[in-house]
Coordinates of N, CA and C in Angstrom, one line a residue:
X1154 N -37.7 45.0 -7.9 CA -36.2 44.7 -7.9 C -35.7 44.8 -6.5
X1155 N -35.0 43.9 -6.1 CA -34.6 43.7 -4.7 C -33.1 44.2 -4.4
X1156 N -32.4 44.2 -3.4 CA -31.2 44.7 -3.2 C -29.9 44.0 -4.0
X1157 N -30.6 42.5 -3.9 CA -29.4 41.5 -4.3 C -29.2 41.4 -6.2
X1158 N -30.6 42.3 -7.2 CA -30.6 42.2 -8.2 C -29.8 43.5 -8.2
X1159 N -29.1 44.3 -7.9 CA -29.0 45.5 -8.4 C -27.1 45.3 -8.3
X1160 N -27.0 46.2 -9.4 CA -25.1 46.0 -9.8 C -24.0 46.1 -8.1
X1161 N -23.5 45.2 -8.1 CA -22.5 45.9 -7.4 C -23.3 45.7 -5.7
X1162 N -24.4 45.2 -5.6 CA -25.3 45.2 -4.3 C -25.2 43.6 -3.7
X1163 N -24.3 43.5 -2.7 CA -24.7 41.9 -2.3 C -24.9 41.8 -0.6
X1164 N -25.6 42.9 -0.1 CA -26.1 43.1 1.6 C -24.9 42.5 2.2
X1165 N -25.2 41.7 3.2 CA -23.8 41.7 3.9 C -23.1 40.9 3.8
X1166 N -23.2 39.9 2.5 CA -22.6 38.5 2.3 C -21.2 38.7 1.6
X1167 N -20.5 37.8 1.6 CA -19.5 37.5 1.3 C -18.3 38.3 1.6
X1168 N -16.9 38.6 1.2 CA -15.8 38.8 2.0 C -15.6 40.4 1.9
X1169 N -15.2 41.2 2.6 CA -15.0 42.6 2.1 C -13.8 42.5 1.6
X1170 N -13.4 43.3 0.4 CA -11.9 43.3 0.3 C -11.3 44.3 0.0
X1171 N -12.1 45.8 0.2 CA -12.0 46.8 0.0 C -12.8 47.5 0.5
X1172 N -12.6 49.5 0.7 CA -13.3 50.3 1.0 C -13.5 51.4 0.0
X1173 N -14.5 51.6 -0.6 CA -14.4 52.6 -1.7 C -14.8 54.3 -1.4
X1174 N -14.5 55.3 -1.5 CA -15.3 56.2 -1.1 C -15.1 57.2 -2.3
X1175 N -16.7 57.9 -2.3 CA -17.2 58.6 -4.0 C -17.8 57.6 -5.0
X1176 N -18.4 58.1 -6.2 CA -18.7 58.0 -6.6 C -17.6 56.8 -7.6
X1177 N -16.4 57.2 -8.3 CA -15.7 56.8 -8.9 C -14.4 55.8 -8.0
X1178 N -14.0 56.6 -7.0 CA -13.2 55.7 -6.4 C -11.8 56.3 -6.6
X1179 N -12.4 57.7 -7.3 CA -10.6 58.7 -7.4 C -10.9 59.7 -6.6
X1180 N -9.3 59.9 -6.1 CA -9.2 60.9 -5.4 C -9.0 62.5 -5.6
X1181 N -8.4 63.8 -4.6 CA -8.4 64.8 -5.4 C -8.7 65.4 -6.8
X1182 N -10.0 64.8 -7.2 CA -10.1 66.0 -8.6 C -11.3 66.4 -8.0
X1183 N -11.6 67.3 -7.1 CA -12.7 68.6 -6.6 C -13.3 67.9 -7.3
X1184 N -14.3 67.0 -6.4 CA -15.6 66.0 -6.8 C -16.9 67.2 -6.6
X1185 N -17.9 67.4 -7.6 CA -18.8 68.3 -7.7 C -20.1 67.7 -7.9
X1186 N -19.8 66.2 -7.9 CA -21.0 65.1 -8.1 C -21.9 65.1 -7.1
X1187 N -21.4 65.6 -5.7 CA -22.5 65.4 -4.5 C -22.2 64.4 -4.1
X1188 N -21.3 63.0 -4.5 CA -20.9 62.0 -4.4 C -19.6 61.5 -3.5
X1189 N -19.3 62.8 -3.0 CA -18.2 62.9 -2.6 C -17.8 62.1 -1.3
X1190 N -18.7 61.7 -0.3 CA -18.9 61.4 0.7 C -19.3 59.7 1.3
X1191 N -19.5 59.7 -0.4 CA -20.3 57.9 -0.3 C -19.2 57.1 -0.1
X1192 N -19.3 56.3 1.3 CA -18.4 55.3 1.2 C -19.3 53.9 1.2
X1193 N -18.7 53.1 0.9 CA -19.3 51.7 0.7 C -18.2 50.5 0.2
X1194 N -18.8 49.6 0.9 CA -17.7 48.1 0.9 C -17.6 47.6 -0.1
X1195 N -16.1 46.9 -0.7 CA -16.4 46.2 -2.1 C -16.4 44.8 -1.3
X1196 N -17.2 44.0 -1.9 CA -17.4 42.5 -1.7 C -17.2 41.5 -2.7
X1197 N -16.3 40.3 -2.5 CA -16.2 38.8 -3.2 C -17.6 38.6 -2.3
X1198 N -18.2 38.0 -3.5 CA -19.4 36.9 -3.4 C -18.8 35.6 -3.0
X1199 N -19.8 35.6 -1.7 CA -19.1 34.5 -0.6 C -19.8 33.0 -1.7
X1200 N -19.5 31.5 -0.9 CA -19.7 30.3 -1.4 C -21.7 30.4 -1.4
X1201 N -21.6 30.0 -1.8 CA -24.0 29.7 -2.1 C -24.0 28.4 -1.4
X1202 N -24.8 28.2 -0.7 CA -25.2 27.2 0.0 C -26.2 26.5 -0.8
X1203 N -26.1 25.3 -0.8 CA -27.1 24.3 -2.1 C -28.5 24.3 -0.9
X1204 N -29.3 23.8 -2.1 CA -29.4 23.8 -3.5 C -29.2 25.5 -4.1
X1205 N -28.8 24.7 -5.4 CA -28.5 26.3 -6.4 C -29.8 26.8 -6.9
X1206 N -30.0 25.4 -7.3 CA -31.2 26.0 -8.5 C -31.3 25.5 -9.7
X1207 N -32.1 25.3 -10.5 CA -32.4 24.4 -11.8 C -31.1 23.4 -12.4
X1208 N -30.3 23.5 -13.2 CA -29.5 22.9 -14.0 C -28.5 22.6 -12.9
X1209 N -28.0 23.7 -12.3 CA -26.6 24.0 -11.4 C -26.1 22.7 -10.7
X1210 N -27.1 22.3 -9.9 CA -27.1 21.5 -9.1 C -26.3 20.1 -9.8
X1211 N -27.0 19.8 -11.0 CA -27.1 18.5 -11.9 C -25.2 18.7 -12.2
X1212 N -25.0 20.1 -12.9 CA -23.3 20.2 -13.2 C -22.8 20.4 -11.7
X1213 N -22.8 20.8 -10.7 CA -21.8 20.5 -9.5 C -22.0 19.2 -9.3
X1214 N -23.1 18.3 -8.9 CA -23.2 16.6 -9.0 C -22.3 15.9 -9.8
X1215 N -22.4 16.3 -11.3 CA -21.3 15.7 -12.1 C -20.0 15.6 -12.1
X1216 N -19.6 17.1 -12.1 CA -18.3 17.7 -11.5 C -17.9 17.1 -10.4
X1217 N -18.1 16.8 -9.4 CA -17.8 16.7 -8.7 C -17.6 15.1 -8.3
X1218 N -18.7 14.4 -8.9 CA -18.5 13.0 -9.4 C -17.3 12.7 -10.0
X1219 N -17.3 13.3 -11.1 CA -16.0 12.8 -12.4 C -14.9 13.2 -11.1
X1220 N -14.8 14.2 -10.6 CA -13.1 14.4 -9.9 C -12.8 13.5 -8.5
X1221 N -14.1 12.6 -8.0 CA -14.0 11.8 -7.0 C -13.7 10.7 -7.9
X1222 N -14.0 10.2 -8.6 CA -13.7 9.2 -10.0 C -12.0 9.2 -10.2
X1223 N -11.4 10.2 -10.5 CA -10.3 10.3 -10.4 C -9.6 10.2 -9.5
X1224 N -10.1 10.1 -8.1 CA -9.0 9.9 -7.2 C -8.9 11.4 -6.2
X1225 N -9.5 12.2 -6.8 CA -9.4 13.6 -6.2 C -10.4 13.9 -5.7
X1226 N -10.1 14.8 -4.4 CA -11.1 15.2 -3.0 C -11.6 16.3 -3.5
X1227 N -13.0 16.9 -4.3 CA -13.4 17.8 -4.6 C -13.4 18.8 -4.0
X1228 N -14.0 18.8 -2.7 CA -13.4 20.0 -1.8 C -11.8 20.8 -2.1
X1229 N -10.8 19.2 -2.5 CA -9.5 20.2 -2.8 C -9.5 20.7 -3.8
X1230 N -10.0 20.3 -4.6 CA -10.2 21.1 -6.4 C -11.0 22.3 -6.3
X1231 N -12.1 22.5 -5.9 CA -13.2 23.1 -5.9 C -13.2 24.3 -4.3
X1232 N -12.7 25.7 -5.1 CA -12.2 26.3 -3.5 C -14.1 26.7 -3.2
X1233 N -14.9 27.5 -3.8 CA -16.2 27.6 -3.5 C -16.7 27.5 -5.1
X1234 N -18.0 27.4 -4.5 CA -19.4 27.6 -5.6 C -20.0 28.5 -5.7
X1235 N -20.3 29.8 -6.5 CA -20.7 30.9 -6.3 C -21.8 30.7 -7.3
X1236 N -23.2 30.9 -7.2 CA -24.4 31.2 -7.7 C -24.7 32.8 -7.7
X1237 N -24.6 34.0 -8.7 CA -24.6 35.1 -8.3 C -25.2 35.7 -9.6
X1238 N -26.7 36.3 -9.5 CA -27.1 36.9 -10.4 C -27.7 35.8 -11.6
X1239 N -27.7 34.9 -10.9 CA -27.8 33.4 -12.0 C -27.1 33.2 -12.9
X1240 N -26.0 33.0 -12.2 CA -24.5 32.6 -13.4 C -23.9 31.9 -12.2
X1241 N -23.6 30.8 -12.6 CA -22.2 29.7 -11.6 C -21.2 29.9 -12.0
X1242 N -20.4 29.5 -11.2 CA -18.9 30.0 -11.3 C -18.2 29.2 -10.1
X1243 N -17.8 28.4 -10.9 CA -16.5 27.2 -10.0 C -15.2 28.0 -9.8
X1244 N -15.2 28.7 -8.7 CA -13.3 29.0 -7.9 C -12.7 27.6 -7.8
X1245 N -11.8 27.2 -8.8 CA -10.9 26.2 -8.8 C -9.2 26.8 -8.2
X1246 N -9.0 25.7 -7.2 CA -7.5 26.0 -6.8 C -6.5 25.8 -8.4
X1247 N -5.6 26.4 -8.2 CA -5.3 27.1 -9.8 C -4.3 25.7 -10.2
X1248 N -3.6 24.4 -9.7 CA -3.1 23.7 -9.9 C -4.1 22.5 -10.8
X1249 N -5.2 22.4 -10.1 CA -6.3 21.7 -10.5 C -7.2 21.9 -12.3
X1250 N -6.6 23.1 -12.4 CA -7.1 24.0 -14.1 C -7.2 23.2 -14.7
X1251 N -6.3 22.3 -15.0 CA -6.1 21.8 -16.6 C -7.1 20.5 -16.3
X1252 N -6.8 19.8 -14.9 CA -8.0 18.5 -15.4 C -9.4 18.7 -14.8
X1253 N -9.7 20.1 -14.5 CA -10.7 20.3 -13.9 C -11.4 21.0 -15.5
X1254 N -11.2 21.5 -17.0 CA -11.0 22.1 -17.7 C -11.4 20.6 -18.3
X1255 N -10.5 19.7 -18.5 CA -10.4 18.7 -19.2 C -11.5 17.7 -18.9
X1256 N -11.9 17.9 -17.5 CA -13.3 16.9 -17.0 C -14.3 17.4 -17.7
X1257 N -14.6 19.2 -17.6 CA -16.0 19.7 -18.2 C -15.8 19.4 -19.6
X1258 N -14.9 19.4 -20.3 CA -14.7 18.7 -21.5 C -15.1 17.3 -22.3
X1259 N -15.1 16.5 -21.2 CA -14.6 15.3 -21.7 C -16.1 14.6 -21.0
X1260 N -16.5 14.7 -20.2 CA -17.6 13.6 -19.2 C -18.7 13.8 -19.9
X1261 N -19.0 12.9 -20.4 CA -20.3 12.8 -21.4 C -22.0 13.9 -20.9
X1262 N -21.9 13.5 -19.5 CA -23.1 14.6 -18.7 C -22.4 16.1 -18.8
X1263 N -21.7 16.0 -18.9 CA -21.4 18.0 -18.7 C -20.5 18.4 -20.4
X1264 N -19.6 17.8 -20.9 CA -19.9 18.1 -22.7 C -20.0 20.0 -22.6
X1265 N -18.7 20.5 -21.9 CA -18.3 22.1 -22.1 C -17.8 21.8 -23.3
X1266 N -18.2 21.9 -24.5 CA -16.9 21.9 -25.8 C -15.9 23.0 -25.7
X1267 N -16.5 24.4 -25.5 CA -16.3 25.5 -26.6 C -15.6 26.6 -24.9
X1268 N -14.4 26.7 -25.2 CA -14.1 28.1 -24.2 C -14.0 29.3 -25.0
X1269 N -14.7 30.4 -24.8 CA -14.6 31.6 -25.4 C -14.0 32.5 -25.2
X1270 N -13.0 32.2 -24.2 CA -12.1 33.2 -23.4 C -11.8 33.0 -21.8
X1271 N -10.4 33.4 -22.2 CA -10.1 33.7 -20.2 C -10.2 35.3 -20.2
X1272 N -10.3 35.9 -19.3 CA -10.3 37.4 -18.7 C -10.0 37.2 -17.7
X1273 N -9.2 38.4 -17.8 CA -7.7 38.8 -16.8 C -8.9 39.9 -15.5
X1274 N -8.7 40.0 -13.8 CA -9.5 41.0 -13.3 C -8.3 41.0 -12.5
X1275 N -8.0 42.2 -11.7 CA -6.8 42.8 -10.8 C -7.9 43.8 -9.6
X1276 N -7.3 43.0 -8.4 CA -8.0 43.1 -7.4 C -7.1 43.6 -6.4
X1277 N -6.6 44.7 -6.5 CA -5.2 45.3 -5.4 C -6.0 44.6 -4.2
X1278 N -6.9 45.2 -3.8 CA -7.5 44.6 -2.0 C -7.7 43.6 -1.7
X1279 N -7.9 42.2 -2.6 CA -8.2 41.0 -2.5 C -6.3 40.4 -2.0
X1280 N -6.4 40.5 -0.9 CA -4.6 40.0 -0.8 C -4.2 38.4 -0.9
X1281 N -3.3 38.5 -1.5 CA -3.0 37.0 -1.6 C -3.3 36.4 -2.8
X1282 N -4.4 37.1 -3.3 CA -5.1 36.5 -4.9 C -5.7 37.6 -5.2
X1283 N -4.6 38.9 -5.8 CA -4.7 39.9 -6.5 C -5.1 39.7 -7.9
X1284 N -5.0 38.4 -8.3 CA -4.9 38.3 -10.0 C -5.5 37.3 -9.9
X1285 N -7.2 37.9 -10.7 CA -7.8 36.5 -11.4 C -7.9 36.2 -13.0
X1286 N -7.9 35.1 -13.1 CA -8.4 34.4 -14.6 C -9.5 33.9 -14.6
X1287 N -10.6 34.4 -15.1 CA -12.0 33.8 -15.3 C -12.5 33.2 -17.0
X1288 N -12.7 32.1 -16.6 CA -12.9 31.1 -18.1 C -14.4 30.7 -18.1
X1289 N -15.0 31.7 -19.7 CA -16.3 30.7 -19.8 C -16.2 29.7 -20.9
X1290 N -17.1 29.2 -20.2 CA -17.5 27.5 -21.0 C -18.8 27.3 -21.3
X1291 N -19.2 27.2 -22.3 CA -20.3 26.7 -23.0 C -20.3 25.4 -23.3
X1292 N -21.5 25.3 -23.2 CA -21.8 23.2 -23.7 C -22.7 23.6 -24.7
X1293 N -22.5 22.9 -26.0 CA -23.4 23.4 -27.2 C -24.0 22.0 -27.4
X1294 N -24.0 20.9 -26.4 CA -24.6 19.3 -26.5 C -26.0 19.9 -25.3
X1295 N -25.7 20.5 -24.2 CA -26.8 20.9 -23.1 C -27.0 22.6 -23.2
X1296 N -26.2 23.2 -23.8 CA -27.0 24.4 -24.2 C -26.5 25.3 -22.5
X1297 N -25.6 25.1 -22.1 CA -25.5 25.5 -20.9 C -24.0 26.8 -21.0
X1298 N -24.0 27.4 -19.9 CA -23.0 28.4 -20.0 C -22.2 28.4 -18.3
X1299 N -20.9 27.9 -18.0 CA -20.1 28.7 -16.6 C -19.3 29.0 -16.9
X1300 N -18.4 29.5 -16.0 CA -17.5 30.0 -15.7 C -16.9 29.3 -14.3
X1301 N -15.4 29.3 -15.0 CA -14.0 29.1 -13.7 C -13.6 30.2 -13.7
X1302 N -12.6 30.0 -12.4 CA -12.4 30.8 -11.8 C -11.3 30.4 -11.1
X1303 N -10.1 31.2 -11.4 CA -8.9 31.2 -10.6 C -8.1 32.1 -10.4
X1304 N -7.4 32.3 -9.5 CA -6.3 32.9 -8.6 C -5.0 32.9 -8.1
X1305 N -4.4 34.3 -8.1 CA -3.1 34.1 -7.6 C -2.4 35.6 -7.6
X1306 N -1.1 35.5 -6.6 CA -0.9 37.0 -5.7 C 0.1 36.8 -6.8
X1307 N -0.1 38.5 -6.6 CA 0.8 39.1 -7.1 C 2.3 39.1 -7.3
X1308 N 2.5 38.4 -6.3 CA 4.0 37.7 -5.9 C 4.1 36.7 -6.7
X1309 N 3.1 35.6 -7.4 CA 3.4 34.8 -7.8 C 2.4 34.9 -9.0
X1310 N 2.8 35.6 -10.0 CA 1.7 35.2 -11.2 C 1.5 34.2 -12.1
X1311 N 1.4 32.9 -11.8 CA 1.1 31.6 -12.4 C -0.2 30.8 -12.3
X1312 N -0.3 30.6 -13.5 CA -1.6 30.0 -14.1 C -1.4 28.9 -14.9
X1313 N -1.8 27.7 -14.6 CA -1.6 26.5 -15.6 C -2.3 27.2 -17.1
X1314 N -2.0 27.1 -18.2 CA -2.4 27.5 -19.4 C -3.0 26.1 -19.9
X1315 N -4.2 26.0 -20.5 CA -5.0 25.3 -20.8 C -5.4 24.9 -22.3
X1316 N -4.2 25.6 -23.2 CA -4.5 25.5 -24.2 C -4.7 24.6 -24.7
X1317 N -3.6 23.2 -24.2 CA -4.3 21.8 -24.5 C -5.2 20.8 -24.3
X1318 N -6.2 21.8 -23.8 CA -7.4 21.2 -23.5 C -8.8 21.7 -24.7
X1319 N -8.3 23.5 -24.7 CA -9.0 24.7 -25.4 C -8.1 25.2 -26.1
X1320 N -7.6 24.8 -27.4 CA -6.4 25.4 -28.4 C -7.1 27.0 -28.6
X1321 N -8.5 27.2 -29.0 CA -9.0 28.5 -29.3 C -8.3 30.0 -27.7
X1322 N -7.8 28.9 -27.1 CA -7.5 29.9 -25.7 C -6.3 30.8 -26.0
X1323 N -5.5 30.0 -27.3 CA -4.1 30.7 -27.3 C -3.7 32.1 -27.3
X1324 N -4.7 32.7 -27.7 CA -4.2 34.2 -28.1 C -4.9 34.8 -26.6
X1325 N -5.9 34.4 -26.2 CA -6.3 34.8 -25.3 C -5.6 35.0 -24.1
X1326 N -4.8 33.9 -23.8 CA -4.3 33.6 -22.7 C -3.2 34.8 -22.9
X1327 N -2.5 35.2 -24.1 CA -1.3 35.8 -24.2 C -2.1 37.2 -24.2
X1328 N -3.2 37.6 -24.3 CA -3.6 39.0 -23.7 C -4.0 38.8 -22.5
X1329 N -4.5 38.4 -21.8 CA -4.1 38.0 -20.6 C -2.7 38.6 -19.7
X1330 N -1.8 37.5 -20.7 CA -0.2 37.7 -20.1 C 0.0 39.4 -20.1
X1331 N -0.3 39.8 -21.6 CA 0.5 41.2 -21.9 C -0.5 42.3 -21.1
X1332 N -1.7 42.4 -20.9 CA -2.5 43.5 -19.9 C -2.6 42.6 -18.4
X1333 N -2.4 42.1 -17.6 CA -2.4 41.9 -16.5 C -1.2 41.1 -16.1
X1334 N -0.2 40.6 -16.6 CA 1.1 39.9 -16.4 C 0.6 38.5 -15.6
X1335 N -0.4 38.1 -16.1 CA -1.0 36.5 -15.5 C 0.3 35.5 -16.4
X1336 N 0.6 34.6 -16.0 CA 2.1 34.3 -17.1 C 1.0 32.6 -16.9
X1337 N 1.1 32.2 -17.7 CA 0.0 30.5 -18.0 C 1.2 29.7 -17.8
X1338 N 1.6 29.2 -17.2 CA 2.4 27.9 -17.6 C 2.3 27.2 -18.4
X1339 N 2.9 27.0 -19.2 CA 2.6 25.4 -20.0 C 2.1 26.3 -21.6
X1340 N 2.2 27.3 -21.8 CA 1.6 28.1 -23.1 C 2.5 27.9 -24.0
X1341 N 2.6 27.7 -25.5 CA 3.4 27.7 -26.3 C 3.8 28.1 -26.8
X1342 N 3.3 29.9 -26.9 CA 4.4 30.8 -27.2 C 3.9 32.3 -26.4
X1343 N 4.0 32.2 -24.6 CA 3.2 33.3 -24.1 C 4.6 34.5 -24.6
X1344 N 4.0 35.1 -25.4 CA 4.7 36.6 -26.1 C 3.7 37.9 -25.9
X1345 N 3.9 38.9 -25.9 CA 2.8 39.9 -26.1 C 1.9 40.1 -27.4
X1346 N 0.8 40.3 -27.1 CA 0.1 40.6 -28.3 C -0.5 41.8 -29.0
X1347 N -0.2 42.9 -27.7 CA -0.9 44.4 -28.5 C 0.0 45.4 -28.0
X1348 N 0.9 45.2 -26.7 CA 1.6 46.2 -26.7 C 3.4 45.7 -27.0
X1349 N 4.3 46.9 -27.1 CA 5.7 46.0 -27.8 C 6.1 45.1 -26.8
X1350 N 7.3 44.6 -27.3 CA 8.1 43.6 -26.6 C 8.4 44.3 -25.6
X1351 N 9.1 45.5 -25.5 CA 9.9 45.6 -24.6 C 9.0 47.1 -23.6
X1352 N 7.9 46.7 -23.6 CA 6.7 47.6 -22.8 C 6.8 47.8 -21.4
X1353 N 7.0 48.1 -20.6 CA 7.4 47.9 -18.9 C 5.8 47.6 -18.0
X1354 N 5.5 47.2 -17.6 CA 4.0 47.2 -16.9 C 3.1 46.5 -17.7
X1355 N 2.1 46.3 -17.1 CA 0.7 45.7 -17.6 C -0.2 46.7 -17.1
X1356 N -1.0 47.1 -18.7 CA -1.6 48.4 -18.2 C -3.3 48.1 -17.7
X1357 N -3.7 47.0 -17.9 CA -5.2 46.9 -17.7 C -5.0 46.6 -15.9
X1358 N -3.7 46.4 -15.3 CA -3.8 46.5 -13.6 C -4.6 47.8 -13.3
X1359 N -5.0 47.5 -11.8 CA -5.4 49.0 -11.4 C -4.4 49.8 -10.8
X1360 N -3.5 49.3 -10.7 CA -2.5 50.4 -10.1 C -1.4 50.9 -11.1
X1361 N -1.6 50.3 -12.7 CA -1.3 51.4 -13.4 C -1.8 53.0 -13.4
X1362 N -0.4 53.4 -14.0 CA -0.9 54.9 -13.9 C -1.8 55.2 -15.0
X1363 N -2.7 56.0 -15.1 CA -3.5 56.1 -16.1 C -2.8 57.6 -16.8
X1364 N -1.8 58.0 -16.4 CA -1.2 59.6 -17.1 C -0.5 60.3 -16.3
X1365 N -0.1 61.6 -16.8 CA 0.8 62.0 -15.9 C 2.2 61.9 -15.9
X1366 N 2.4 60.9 -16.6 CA 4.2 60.0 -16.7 C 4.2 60.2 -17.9
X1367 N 6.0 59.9 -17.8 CA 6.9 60.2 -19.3 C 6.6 58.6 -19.2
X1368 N 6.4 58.6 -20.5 CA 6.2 57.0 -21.3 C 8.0 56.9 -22.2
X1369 N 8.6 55.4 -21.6 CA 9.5 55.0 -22.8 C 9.2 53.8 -23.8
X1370 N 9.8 54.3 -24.6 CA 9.5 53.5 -26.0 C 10.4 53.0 -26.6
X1371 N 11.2 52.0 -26.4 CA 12.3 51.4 -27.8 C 13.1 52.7 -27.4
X1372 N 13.5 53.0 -26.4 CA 15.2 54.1 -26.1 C 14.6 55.4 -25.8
X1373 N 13.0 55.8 -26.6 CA 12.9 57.0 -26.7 C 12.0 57.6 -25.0
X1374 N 12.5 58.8 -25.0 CA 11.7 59.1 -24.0 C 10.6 60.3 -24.2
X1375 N 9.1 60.1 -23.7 CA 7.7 60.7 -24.3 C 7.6 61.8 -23.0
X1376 N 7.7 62.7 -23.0 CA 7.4 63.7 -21.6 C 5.9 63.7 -21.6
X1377 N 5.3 63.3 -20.3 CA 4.2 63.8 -19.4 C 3.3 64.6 -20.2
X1378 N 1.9 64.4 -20.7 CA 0.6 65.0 -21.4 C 1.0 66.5 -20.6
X1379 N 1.3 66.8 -19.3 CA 1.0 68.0 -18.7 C 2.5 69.0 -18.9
X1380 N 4.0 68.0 -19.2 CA 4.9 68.6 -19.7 C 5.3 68.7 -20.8
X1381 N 4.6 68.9 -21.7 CA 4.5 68.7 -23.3 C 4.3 69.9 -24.0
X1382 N 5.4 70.6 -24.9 CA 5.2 71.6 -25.9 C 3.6 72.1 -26.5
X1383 N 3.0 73.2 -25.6 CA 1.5 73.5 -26.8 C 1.9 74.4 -27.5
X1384 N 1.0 74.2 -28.7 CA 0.9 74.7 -30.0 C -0.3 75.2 -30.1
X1385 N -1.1 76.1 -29.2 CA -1.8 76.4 -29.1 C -1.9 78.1 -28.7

């Protein structure tokens, strides 16, 4: 096993967008791990330089075909190509979603039927494009599996919603909305799905608090796990 197979290991390639130090990446709790000291770079996996490798090649060819077909400059649709761990993954500029979504769909050589989900990732260090949405797609005509890939700051949380391309996306996209505040454009009824209406925050961010705070609820107010009556 080499450095580039191992979790979390990509030597000196691609963008830093962060500095982690320890083990965990949290601060003051009297770390006892020995771990205490490890610092190390977090890295976006930079663009892969072709060729990819088996199949890959044949779907960026097509893709890339079908969106020159249309009228559009692939390079503007298509921000990089990432080959990582043997998984592809198209970074699409996030305006491009729906017919870039609708091409793998639709072009008889690439036949993505089936999306099984977006997932929400929150990237405080990544500036500019704190909030990603990552969509896999399977082709059950070529037996094939990618992933897209899009972006956007925190300042602006908009995502074209793709439901009318991928109706099965609907609920998805609204957990999406309700744990990371990715808001889809164009969704048909983005509402919350697991936490109430009137919730304050999106808790799957990393800069939610994970405790510590009085939680409110519908008027009520919850005091702090550490300011709380024991019965003990």
């Amino acid at each position: 096993m080499n450095a580039q197979n191992l979790p979390g290991q990509r030597g000196d390639h691609g963008e830093v967008i962060d500095t982690r130090r320890g083990m965990f990446g949290a601060s003051g709790g009297g770390d006892t791990s020995g771990y205490g000291g490890l610092v190390r770079s977090v890295r976006m996996p930079g663009a892969t330089p072709r060729p990819y490798g088996g199949w890959f090649d044949e779907v960026a060819d097509e893709l890339e075909g079908a969106l020159d077909e249309q009228g559009l400059v692939p390079e503007n649709v298509i921000e990089k190509t990432v080959v990582d761990r043997g998984e592809l993954t198209f970074h699409i500029e996030r305006e491009y979603l729906p017919t870039v979504a609708k091409t793998l769909r639709d072009d008889p050589a690439l036949r993505f039927e089936l999306c099984t989900g977006v997932s929400g990732v929150h990237f405080p260090g990544d500036k500019g494009r704190e909030l990603h949405a990552v969509y896999h797609l399977r082709s059950i005509t070529h037996n094939r599996l990618i992933r897209l890939e899009v972006s956007a700051p925190d300042a602006d949380p908009h995502v074209p919603s793709i439901v009318s391309v991928y109706p099965t996306n609907d609920w998805h996209e609204r957990e999406a909305y309700d744990f990371f505040g990715l808001v889809f454009d164009g969704h048909p009824a983005l509402t919350r799905i697991m936490m109430p209406d009137d919730w304050q925050g999106f808790p799957q961010r990393k800069d939610y608090p994970l405790g510590g705070i009085p939680v409110e609820y519908k008027g009520a107010r919850i005091p702090a796990p550490d300011q709380r009556r024991s019965y003990t």
